[in-house]
Amino acid sequence: PIQIPGNNWATYSLCYVTLATKTDGALWSWGFNHYGGLGHNNRTAYSSPVQVGSDTTWSTERYKMDVAYDGSNPIAIKTDGTLWTWGSGTYGKLGQNSNTYRSSPTQIPGTTWSKCSIGNHGAIASKTDGTLWAWGNGGFGALGLNQTGSTKVSSPTQIPGTTWTGNICR
């Protein structure tokens, strides 16, 4: 192991894309960037940490940041409760009502997001009011929206109920 310079890293998520926040709330990324998953508004791979923009309001709690196994879809929550995605838009998994790829963080509507997780083809997030939302590829009913087949939902859709609690998909 080789230490990454600095001693104020708060959290990380490792895959082909590595994301980390420092204790000051700055988001950093490095690694594979084929789909713009590093959030630097380009597709350049980086072998050292590079700050994502100049914003310092990213949540430093680990469960509030996740990355898909293929490194193409980071998802993160800021301290103001806003939810952000970027990278590959395949299957609508960026929650932006499209299949467009985005190489910099793009906000999903709303401001009361509390927890999030993203997988191979879809994402799930909860809000502070106890609601649970899903989007992306719903093959085999994976989105929990009572749909069968290979349903694709490109924007957050509420899963019935308002008493969802606890960590999701972590």
Short mmCIF file of N, CA and C in Angstrom, two decimals, residues 9-14 18-21 30 62 65 170:
data_model
loop_
_atom_site.label_atom_id
_atom_site.label_comp_id
_atom_site.label_asym_id
_atom_site.label_seq_id
_atom_site.Cartn_x
_atom_site.Cartn_y
_atom_site.Cartn_z
N TRP A 9 -8.75 12.85 4.75
CA TRP A 9 -9.74 12.19 3.91
C TRP A 9 -10.85 11.65 4.81
N ALA A 10 -12.09 11.85 4.40
CA ALA A 10 -13.21 11.44 5.25
C ALA A 10 -13.86 10.15 4.78
N THR A 11 -13.88 9.89 3.50
CA THR A 11 -14.59 8.72 2.99
C THR A 11 -14.10 8.38 1.60
N TYR A 12 -14.37 7.18 1.16
CA TYR A 12 -13.99 6.83 -0.20
C TYR A 12 -14.90 5.72 -0.71
N SER A 13 -14.89 5.56 -2.02
CA SER A 13 -15.58 4.46 -2.65
C SER A 13 -14.71 4.02 -3.81
N LEU A 14 -14.32 2.77 -3.83
CA LEU A 14 -13.34 2.31 -4.79
C LEU A 14 -13.95 1.37 -5.80
N THR A 18 -12.53 6.11 -8.25
CA THR A 18 -12.41 6.29 -6.81
C THR A 18 -12.88 7.69 -6.48
N LEU A 19 -13.77 7.79 -5.51
CA LEU A 19 -14.26 9.07 -5.03
C LEU A 19 -13.89 9.19 -3.56
N ALA A 20 -13.53 10.38 -3.15
CA ALA A 20 -13.23 10.61 -1.75
C ALA A 20 -13.61 12.04 -1.40
N THR A 21 -14.07 12.22 -0.18
CA THR A 21 -14.29 13.57 0.31
C THR A 21 -13.28 13.84 1.39
N TRP A 30 -10.43 9.98 -8.96
CA TRP A 30 -9.34 9.54 -9.82
C TRP A 30 -9.67 8.15 -10.32
N ARG A 62 -19.95 8.26 4.72
CA ARG A 62 -19.70 7.26 3.69
C ARG A 62 -20.97 6.74 3.05
N MET A 65 -22.52 8.30 -0.24
CA MET A 65 -21.84 8.32 -1.52
C MET A 65 -21.64 6.89 -1.98
N ARG A 170 -26.29 -1.11 1.38
CA ARG A 170 -24.90 -0.92 1.79
C ARG A 170 -24.43 -2.08 2.60
#
